């Protein structure tokens, strides 16, 4: 009986306590549009799901983690440092490099939005400006022109007018190219050590002994003596401000 009574009253309860409206768009006096809480929550959750991809491909993370991976391969230390350490190091170095950009986004977009001084649309537009400047500074003109030709864009009047749909793949391509250039330069001294050790072992007739076993201590010693970690990380950080 109680179950039937609850089922009988359920439609009445549903009508007496309606939920939030799914879609509500309000136009202000200045022509700006504000969206209902439901839409804002949906957009926020969507942004959270895309945040890892944005962090990897719209910041300095990709260049750093690729260079560190090539460095580990050049040293020949297999899984030392581990992937978790390399990713953590790249993540914290990314926060260090992107700190000026994040601070500007917080000042011009996030704080005014939290204080209800600007709308969501204006906050997104203001947040794009510092990030766009950072990405344009690291993007090669050839890569930008390549994707502009593919997309059929006409000549862009100013860098500020470059659409994000064009800037993001061009920036990612430039970062990959720069990372492999730095990795190539890192590989050369370790490759020379491998060649010297292999030549010495062959001249001594020790062809059954792997040169990697002998060259590994020398490569680690060289890397430590020249303070390699400070040089690599310092070079990576400074490469974004030149």
mmCIF file of C-alpha atoms in Angstrom:
data_model
loop_
_atom_site.group_PDB
_atom_site.id
_atom_site.type_symbol
_atom_site.label_atom_id
_atom_site.label_comp_id
_atom_site.label_asym_id
_atom_site.label_seq_id
_atom_site.Cartn_x
_atom_site.Cartn_y
_atom_site.Cartn_z
ATOM 1 C CA UNK A 1 0.000 0.000 0.000
ATOM 2 C CA UNK A 2 2.762 2.422 0.882
ATOM 3 C CA UNK A 3 4.489 1.726 -2.428
ATOM 4 C CA UNK A 4 1.291 2.380 -4.378
ATOM 5 C CA UNK A 5 0.707 5.592 -2.423
ATOM 6 C CA UNK A 6 4.243 6.837 -3.235
ATOM 7 C CA UNK A 7 3.844 6.000 -6.909
ATOM 8 C CA UNK A 8 0.509 7.813 -6.938
ATOM 9 C CA UNK A 9 2.018 10.971 -5.434
ATOM 10 C CA UNK A 10 5.228 10.923 -7.535
ATOM 11 C CA UNK A 11 3.792 12.943 -10.460
ATOM 12 C CA UNK A 12 2.417 15.515 -8.035
ATOM 13 C CA UNK A 13 5.795 15.877 -6.302
ATOM 14 C CA UNK A 14 7.516 16.209 -9.660
ATOM 15 C CA UNK A 15 5.171 19.034 -10.650
ATOM 16 C CA UNK A 16 5.486 20.804 -7.296
ATOM 17 C CA UNK A 17 9.303 20.847 -7.310
ATOM 18 C CA UNK A 18 10.546 21.382 -10.852
ATOM 19 C CA UNK A 19 14.280 21.077 -11.520
ATOM 20 C CA UNK A 20 16.608 23.507 -13.174
ATOM 21 C CA UNK A 21 15.772 24.543 -16.695
ATOM 22 C CA UNK A 22 18.038 22.802 -19.146
ATOM 23 C CA UNK A 23 18.599 25.630 -21.614
ATOM 24 C CA UNK A 24 18.163 29.286 -20.775
ATOM 25 C CA UNK A 25 19.876 32.125 -22.621
ATOM 26 C CA UNK A 26 19.481 35.634 -21.228
ATOM 27 C CA UNK A 27 20.434 38.697 -23.250
ATOM 28 C CA UNK A 28 21.723 41.660 -21.260
ATOM 29 C CA UNK A 29 21.294 45.318 -22.118
ATOM 30 C CA UNK A 30 24.696 45.508 -23.793
ATOM 31 C CA UNK A 31 23.897 42.586 -26.075
ATOM 32 C CA UNK A 32 25.889 40.040 -24.069
ATOM 33 C CA UNK A 33 24.350 36.628 -23.509
ATOM 34 C CA UNK A 34 24.479 34.670 -20.265
ATOM 35 C CA UNK A 35 23.664 30.977 -20.082
ATOM 36 C CA UNK A 36 21.851 28.985 -17.462
ATOM 37 C CA UNK A 37 23.680 27.085 -14.742
ATOM 38 C CA UNK A 38 23.036 23.769 -16.493
ATOM 39 C CA UNK A 39 24.807 24.889 -19.654
ATOM 40 C CA UNK A 40 27.675 26.377 -17.659
ATOM 41 C CA UNK A 41 28.166 23.092 -15.781
ATOM 42 C CA UNK A 42 28.087 21.165 -19.069
ATOM 43 C CA UNK A 43 30.686 23.474 -20.633
ATOM 44 C CA UNK A 44 32.835 23.269 -17.510
ATOM 45 C CA UNK A 45 32.812 19.455 -17.479
ATOM 46 C CA UNK A 46 33.631 19.408 -21.194
ATOM 47 C CA UNK A 47 36.574 21.747 -20.596
ATOM 48 C CA UNK A 48 37.823 19.524 -17.768
ATOM 49 C CA UNK A 49 37.776 16.471 -20.056
ATOM 50 C CA UNK A 50 39.785 18.356 -22.700
ATOM 51 C CA UNK A 51 42.250 19.825 -20.208
ATOM 52 C CA UNK A 52 44.908 17.047 -20.479
ATOM 53 C CA UNK A 53 45.021 17.382 -24.256
ATOM 54 C CA UNK A 54 45.212 21.166 -24.032
ATOM 55 C CA UNK A 55 47.982 20.929 -21.441
ATOM 56 C CA UNK A 56 50.034 18.680 -23.705
ATOM 57 C CA UNK A 57 49.499 20.395 -27.063
ATOM 58 C CA UNK A 58 48.994 24.078 -26.167
ATOM 59 C CA UNK A 59 51.841 24.516 -23.676
ATOM 60 C CA UNK A 60 55.549 23.716 -23.463
ATOM 61 C CA UNK A 61 54.878 20.171 -22.202
ATOM 62 C CA UNK A 62 55.292 18.356 -25.528
ATOM 63 C CA UNK A 63 58.731 19.793 -26.283
ATOM 64 C CA UNK A 64 60.029 19.072 -22.792
ATOM 65 C CA UNK A 65 58.849 15.475 -22.517
ATOM 66 C CA UNK A 66 60.130 14.587 -26.005
ATOM 67 C CA UNK A 67 63.581 16.018 -25.285
ATOM 68 C CA UNK A 68 63.777 14.195 -21.954
ATOM 69 C CA UNK A 69 62.764 10.944 -23.649
ATOM 70 C CA UNK A 70 65.466 11.354 -26.315
ATOM 71 C CA UNK A 71 68.005 12.194 -23.606
ATOM 72 C CA UNK A 72 67.233 8.973 -21.768
ATOM 73 C CA UNK A 73 67.597 7.036 -25.007
ATOM 74 C CA UNK A 74 70.933 8.712 -25.740
ATOM 75 C CA UNK A 75 72.261 7.849 -22.282
ATOM 76 C CA UNK A 76 71.219 4.238 -22.785
ATOM 77 C CA UNK A 77 69.840 3.904 -19.257
ATOM 78 C CA UNK A 78 66.748 1.942 -20.384
ATOM 79 C CA UNK A 79 63.899 2.906 -17.993
ATOM 80 C CA UNK A 80 65.965 5.149 -15.711
ATOM 81 C CA UNK A 81 64.593 7.724 -15.002
ATOM 82 C CA UNK A 82 61.178 6.113 -15.231
ATOM 83 C CA UNK A 83 58.312 7.461 -17.310
ATOM 84 C CA UNK A 84 56.568 8.773 -14.196
ATOM 85 C CA UNK A 85 59.626 10.807 -13.215
ATOM 86 C CA UNK A 86 60.062 12.237 -16.710
ATOM 87 C CA UNK A 87 56.396 13.191 -16.981
ATOM 88 C CA UNK A 88 56.405 14.730 -13.502
ATOM 89 C CA UNK A 89 59.563 16.695 -14.276
ATOM 90 C CA UNK A 90 58.097 17.883 -17.581
ATOM 91 C CA UNK A 91 54.846 18.854 -15.856
ATOM 92 C CA UNK A 92 56.478 20.982 -13.166
ATOM 93 C CA UNK A 93 58.831 22.596 -15.672
ATOM 94 C CA UNK A 94 55.798 23.371 -17.815
ATOM 95 C CA UNK A 95 54.128 25.149 -14.892
ATOM 96 C CA UNK A 96 57.335 27.136 -14.362
ATOM 97 C CA UNK A 97 57.544 28.198 -18.014
ATOM 98 C CA UNK A 98 53.836 28.926 -18.379
ATOM 99 C CA UNK A 99 53.556 30.810 -15.064
ATOM 100 C CA UNK A 100 53.578 34.299 -16.684
ATOM 101 C CA UNK A 101 50.867 33.217 -19.129
ATOM 102 C CA UNK A 102 48.715 31.636 -16.421
ATOM 103 C CA UNK A 103 49.126 34.701 -14.185
ATOM 104 C CA UNK A 104 47.958 36.993 -16.967
ATOM 105 C CA UNK A 105 44.971 34.750 -17.715
ATOM 106 C CA UNK A 106 44.084 34.783 -14.031
ATOM 107 C CA UNK A 107 44.340 38.583 -13.866
ATOM 108 C CA UNK A 108 42.488 39.558 -17.034
ATOM 109 C CA UNK A 109 39.935 36.745 -17.319
ATOM 110 C CA UNK A 110 39.483 34.415 -14.351
ATOM 111 C CA UNK A 111 39.319 36.903 -11.477
ATOM 112 C CA UNK A 112 36.943 39.325 -13.259
ATOM 113 C CA UNK A 113 34.716 36.372 -14.152
ATOM 114 C CA UNK A 114 34.661 35.065 -10.569
ATOM 115 C CA UNK A 115 33.826 38.577 -9.370
ATOM 116 C CA UNK A 116 30.952 38.659 -11.900
ATOM 117 C CA UNK A 117 32.454 41.664 -13.666
ATOM 118 C CA UNK A 118 32.465 40.045 -17.109
ATOM 119 C CA UNK A 119 30.444 37.309 -18.791
ATOM 120 C CA UNK A 120 31.613 33.829 -19.708
ATOM 121 C CA UNK A 121 32.077 34.757 -23.362
ATOM 122 C CA UNK A 122 34.198 37.792 -22.516
ATOM 123 C CA UNK A 123 36.281 35.736 -20.075
ATOM 124 C CA UNK A 124 37.054 33.162 -22.760
ATOM 125 C CA UNK A 125 37.966 35.868 -25.256
ATOM 126 C CA UNK A 126 40.298 37.574 -22.780
ATOM 127 C CA UNK A 127 41.875 34.258 -21.750
ATOM 128 C CA UNK A 128 42.770 33.477 -25.352
ATOM 129 C CA UNK A 129 44.968 36.570 -25.774
ATOM 130 C CA UNK A 130 47.961 35.583 -23.539
ATOM 131 C CA UNK A 131 47.848 31.984 -24.713
ATOM 132 C CA UNK A 132 47.682 33.067 -28.352
ATOM 133 C CA UNK A 133 50.723 35.341 -27.887
ATOM 134 C CA UNK A 134 52.719 32.495 -26.342
ATOM 135 C CA UNK A 135 51.794 30.041 -29.082
ATOM 136 C CA UNK A 136 52.480 32.515 -31.886
ATOM 137 C CA UNK A 137 55.936 33.252 -30.450
ATOM 138 C CA UNK A 138 56.831 29.537 -30.692
ATOM 139 C CA UNK A 139 55.202 28.814 -34.068
ATOM 140 C CA UNK A 140 57.172 28.926 -37.293
ATOM 141 C CA UNK A 141 55.765 30.954 -40.156
ATOM 142 C CA UNK A 142 56.230 28.023 -42.553
ATOM 143 C CA UNK A 143 54.078 25.754 -40.379
ATOM 144 C CA UNK A 144 51.437 28.458 -40.037
ATOM 145 C CA UNK A 145 51.403 28.995 -43.790
ATOM 146 C CA UNK A 146 51.187 25.246 -44.411
ATOM 147 C CA UNK A 147 47.980 24.800 -42.438
ATOM 148 C CA UNK A 148 46.585 28.082 -43.755
ATOM 149 C CA UNK A 149 46.991 26.776 -47.314
ATOM 150 C CA UNK A 150 45.447 23.426 -46.399
ATOM 151 C CA UNK A 151 42.430 25.097 -44.772
ATOM 152 C CA UNK A 152 42.053 27.556 -47.650
ATOM 153 C CA UNK A 153 42.528 30.674 -45.514
ATOM 154 C CA UNK A 154 43.366 33.868 -47.308
ATOM 155 C CA UNK A 155 46.248 36.050 -46.165
ATOM 156 C CA UNK A 156 45.848 36.857 -42.465
ATOM 157 C CA UNK A 157 46.161 40.580 -41.776
ATOM 158 C CA UNK A 158 47.691 40.317 -38.274
ATOM 159 C CA UNK A 159 48.824 37.516 -35.919
ATOM 160 C CA UNK A 160 46.040 38.452 -33.506
ATOM 161 C CA UNK A 161 43.498 37.425 -36.123
ATOM 162 C CA UNK A 162 44.903 33.912 -36.492
ATOM 163 C CA UNK A 163 42.089 31.476 -35.618
ATOM 164 C CA UNK A 164 42.781 28.859 -32.959
ATOM 165 C CA UNK A 165 41.759 26.080 -35.358
ATOM 166 C CA UNK A 166 44.757 27.093 -37.478
ATOM 167 C CA UNK A 167 47.162 28.028 -34.693
ATOM 168 C CA UNK A 168 46.918 24.806 -32.668
ATOM 169 C CA UNK A 169 48.143 22.321 -35.342
ATOM 170 C CA UNK A 170 50.824 24.771 -36.494
ATOM 171 C CA UNK A 171 52.052 25.209 -32.913
ATOM 172 C CA UNK A 172 52.099 21.438 -32.316
ATOM 173 C CA UNK A 173 54.083 20.860 -35.524
ATOM 174 C CA UNK A 174 56.606 23.539 -34.595
ATOM 175 C CA UNK A 175 57.022 22.087 -31.109
ATOM 176 C CA UNK A 176 57.706 18.613 -32.503
ATOM 177 C CA UNK A 177 60.249 19.996 -34.935
ATOM 178 C CA UNK A 178 62.038 22.019 -32.242
ATOM 179 C CA UNK A 179 62.050 19.078 -29.818
ATOM 180 C CA UNK A 180 63.702 16.764 -32.346
ATOM 181 C CA UNK A 181 66.292 19.413 -33.217
ATOM 182 C CA UNK A 182 67.271 19.759 -29.557
ATOM 183 C CA UNK A 183 67.240 15.971 -29.170
ATOM 184 C CA UNK A 184 69.576 15.582 -32.157
ATOM 185 C CA UNK A 185 72.102 17.965 -30.611
ATOM 186 C CA UNK A 186 71.907 16.072 -27.311
ATOM 187 C CA UNK A 187 72.480 12.744 -29.036
ATOM 188 C CA UNK A 188 75.751 13.691 -30.759
ATOM 189 C CA UNK A 189 78.225 13.615 -27.794
ATOM 190 C CA UNK A 190 76.835 10.317 -26.498
ATOM 191 C CA UNK A 191 76.988 8.843 -29.994
ATOM 192 C CA UNK A 192 80.665 9.827 -30.224
ATOM 193 C CA UNK A 193 81.385 8.020 -26.953
ATOM 194 C CA UNK A 194 79.646 4.876 -28.282
ATOM 195 C CA UNK A 195 81.700 5.004 -31.499
ATOM 196 C CA UNK A 196 84.992 5.466 -29.626
ATOM 197 C CA UNK A 197 84.264 2.612 -27.224
ATOM 198 C CA UNK A 198 83.164 0.330 -30.068
ATOM 199 C CA UNK A 199 86.350 1.106 -32.029
ATOM 200 C CA UNK A 200 88.573 0.424 -29.009
ATOM 201 C CA UNK A 201 86.849 -2.886 -28.258
ATOM 202 C CA UNK A 202 87.112 -3.972 -31.881
ATOM 203 C CA UNK A 203 90.828 -3.119 -32.023
ATOM 204 C CA UNK A 204 91.361 -5.191 -28.857
ATOM 205 C CA UNK A 205 89.518 -8.124 -30.397
ATOM 206 C CA UNK A 206 86.736 -8.025 -27.822
ATOM 207 C CA UNK A 207 83.945 -8.192 -30.366
ATOM 208 C CA UNK A 208 81.738 -10.389 -28.188
ATOM 209 C CA UNK A 209 81.488 -7.692 -25.503
ATOM 210 C CA UNK A 210 78.649 -5.204 -25.990
ATOM 211 C CA UNK A 211 79.969 -1.628 -26.377
ATOM 212 C CA UNK A 212 76.885 -0.302 -24.555
ATOM 213 C CA UNK A 213 77.962 -1.961 -21.310
ATOM 214 C CA UNK A 214 81.358 -0.227 -21.411
ATOM 215 C CA UNK A 215 80.184 3.142 -22.721
ATOM 216 C CA UNK A 216 77.326 3.559 -20.224
ATOM 217 C CA UNK A 217 79.535 4.505 -17.231
ATOM 218 C CA UNK A 218 81.489 6.984 -19.369
ATOM 219 C CA UNK A 219 78.298 8.622 -20.647
ATOM 220 C CA UNK A 220 76.875 8.914 -17.133
ATOM 221 C CA UNK A 221 80.195 10.326 -15.875
ATOM 222 C CA UNK A 222 80.309 12.892 -18.678
ATOM 223 C CA UNK A 223 76.702 13.898 -18.064
ATOM 224 C CA UNK A 224 77.311 14.358 -14.337
ATOM 225 C CA UNK A 225 80.610 16.249 -14.757
ATOM 226 C CA UNK A 226 79.090 18.849 -17.086
ATOM 227 C CA UNK A 227 76.024 19.185 -14.790
ATOM 228 C CA UNK A 228 73.847 17.829 -17.564
ATOM 229 C CA UNK A 229 70.445 18.073 -15.889
ATOM 230 C CA UNK A 230 70.906 21.762 -15.130
ATOM 231 C CA UNK A 231 72.110 22.421 -18.682
ATOM 232 C CA UNK A 232 69.257 20.513 -20.330
ATOM 233 C CA UNK A 233 66.467 21.885 -18.160
ATOM 234 C CA UNK A 234 67.899 25.408 -18.259
ATOM 235 C CA UNK A 235 68.210 25.270 -22.038
ATOM 236 C CA UNK A 236 64.659 24.001 -22.389
ATOM 237 C CA UNK A 237 63.287 26.757 -20.164
ATOM 238 C CA UNK A 238 65.257 29.499 -21.892
ATOM 239 C CA UNK A 239 64.291 28.255 -25.362
ATOM 240 C CA UNK A 240 60.763 29.595 -24.820
ATOM 241 C CA UNK A 241 61.955 33.141 -24.073
ATOM 242 C CA UNK A 242 64.326 33.692 -26.974
#
